[in-house]
Short mmCIF file of C-alpha atoms in Angstrom, two decimals:
data_model
loop_
_atom_site.label_atom_id
_atom_site.label_comp_id
_atom_site.label_asym_id
_atom_site.label_seq_id
_atom_site.Cartn_x
_atom_site.Cartn_y
_atom_site.Cartn_z
CA MET A 1 193.22 306.02 2.91
CA SER A 2 193.63 309.75 3.47
CA THR A 3 197.03 311.43 3.32
CA THR A 4 195.92 314.51 5.23
CA THR A 5 198.73 316.23 7.09
CA PRO A 6 198.28 317.99 10.41
CA ARG A 7 198.02 321.78 10.56
CA THR A 8 200.21 323.62 13.03
CA ILE A 9 199.78 326.66 15.21
CA LEU A 10 202.36 328.50 17.28
CA ILE A 11 200.98 329.62 20.64
CA ARG A 12 202.72 332.25 22.76
CA ALA A 13 202.17 333.34 26.36
CA ARG A 14 203.58 335.97 28.66
CA ARG A 15 205.87 334.65 31.35
CA ARG A 16 203.33 335.16 34.14
CA SER A 17 200.69 333.13 32.25
CA ALA A 18 202.88 330.32 30.90
CA ILE A 19 202.37 327.69 33.62
CA LYS A 20 198.60 328.11 33.74
CA LEU A 21 198.37 328.10 29.93
CA GLN A 22 200.48 324.95 29.72
CA GLN A 23 198.00 323.14 31.97
CA HIS A 24 195.09 324.24 29.77
CA LEU A 25 196.90 323.19 26.58
CA HIS A 26 197.65 319.71 27.91
CA LEU A 27 194.02 319.26 28.92
CA MET A 28 192.89 320.50 25.51
CA VAL A 29 195.14 318.02 23.67
CA ALA A 30 193.97 315.18 25.92
CA ARG A 31 190.34 316.04 25.16
CA PHE A 32 190.41 316.98 21.47
CA GLY A 33 193.56 315.27 20.15
CA GLY A 34 196.63 316.60 18.44
CA HIS A 35 200.27 316.82 19.41
CA LEU A 36 201.83 319.52 21.60
CA GLU A 37 205.50 320.49 21.78
CA GLN A 38 207.25 323.26 23.70
CA PRO A 39 210.28 324.42 21.69
CA ASP A 40 210.97 327.40 23.96
CA ALA A 41 209.78 328.91 27.24
CA GLY A 42 206.40 330.52 26.74
CA GLU A 43 205.91 328.96 23.28
CA TRP A 44 204.05 325.84 22.19
CA VAL A 45 203.44 324.25 18.81
CA LEU A 46 200.14 322.43 18.39
CA ALA A 47 199.77 320.06 15.45
CA ALA A 48 196.28 318.77 14.77
CA TYR A 49 194.34 317.18 11.94
CA PRO A 50 191.40 319.05 10.42
CA TRP A 51 188.84 316.91 12.27
CA GLU A 52 190.50 317.90 15.59
CA TRP A 53 190.57 321.63 14.84
CA HIS A 54 186.96 322.68 15.29
CA GLU A 55 186.70 322.19 19.05
CA ALA A 56 190.38 322.91 19.69
CA GLY A 57 190.05 326.18 17.78
CA LYS A 58 187.13 327.28 19.93
CA ALA A 59 189.09 326.39 23.08
CA LEU A 60 192.12 328.39 21.84
CA GLY A 61 189.84 331.34 21.15
CA ARG A 62 188.55 331.26 24.73
CA LEU A 63 192.14 331.07 26.05
CA PHE A 64 193.09 334.05 23.87
CA ASP A 65 190.07 336.03 25.08
CA SER A 66 190.99 335.25 28.70
CA GLY A 67 194.43 336.82 28.23
CA LEU A 68 196.41 333.61 28.82
CA VAL A 69 197.47 333.48 25.16
CA SER A 70 199.43 336.51 23.96
CA GLY A 71 199.88 335.40 20.34
CA LEU A 72 198.75 332.84 17.78
CA SER A 73 200.49 332.10 14.48
CA PHE A 74 198.93 329.71 12.00
CA ALA A 75 201.05 327.75 9.51
CA ASP A 76 199.75 325.91 6.47
#
C-alpha cells in the first residue's frame, strides 16, 4: 500500500475574479479529484495526489492564462 502524501498549491485571485474562479475550482476538483479549502478571501489551497495533478495542473494553467488566477505557490 502506498504512503504517498498529497501535494498542495496555494491559488490566489483578485477580488473581482474570486467568485468566478471559485466556481471553476470546485468544478475542477469534482472532475479531477483533490481537496479544496478557502482559508481567506481570494485564496484557496488545493491538495491533490500525484495521479490527480496532471489534468488539474493543465486546468490551473488555463485559468492562470485567462487572468482569473493572479498567483500560484507550490509547496512540497
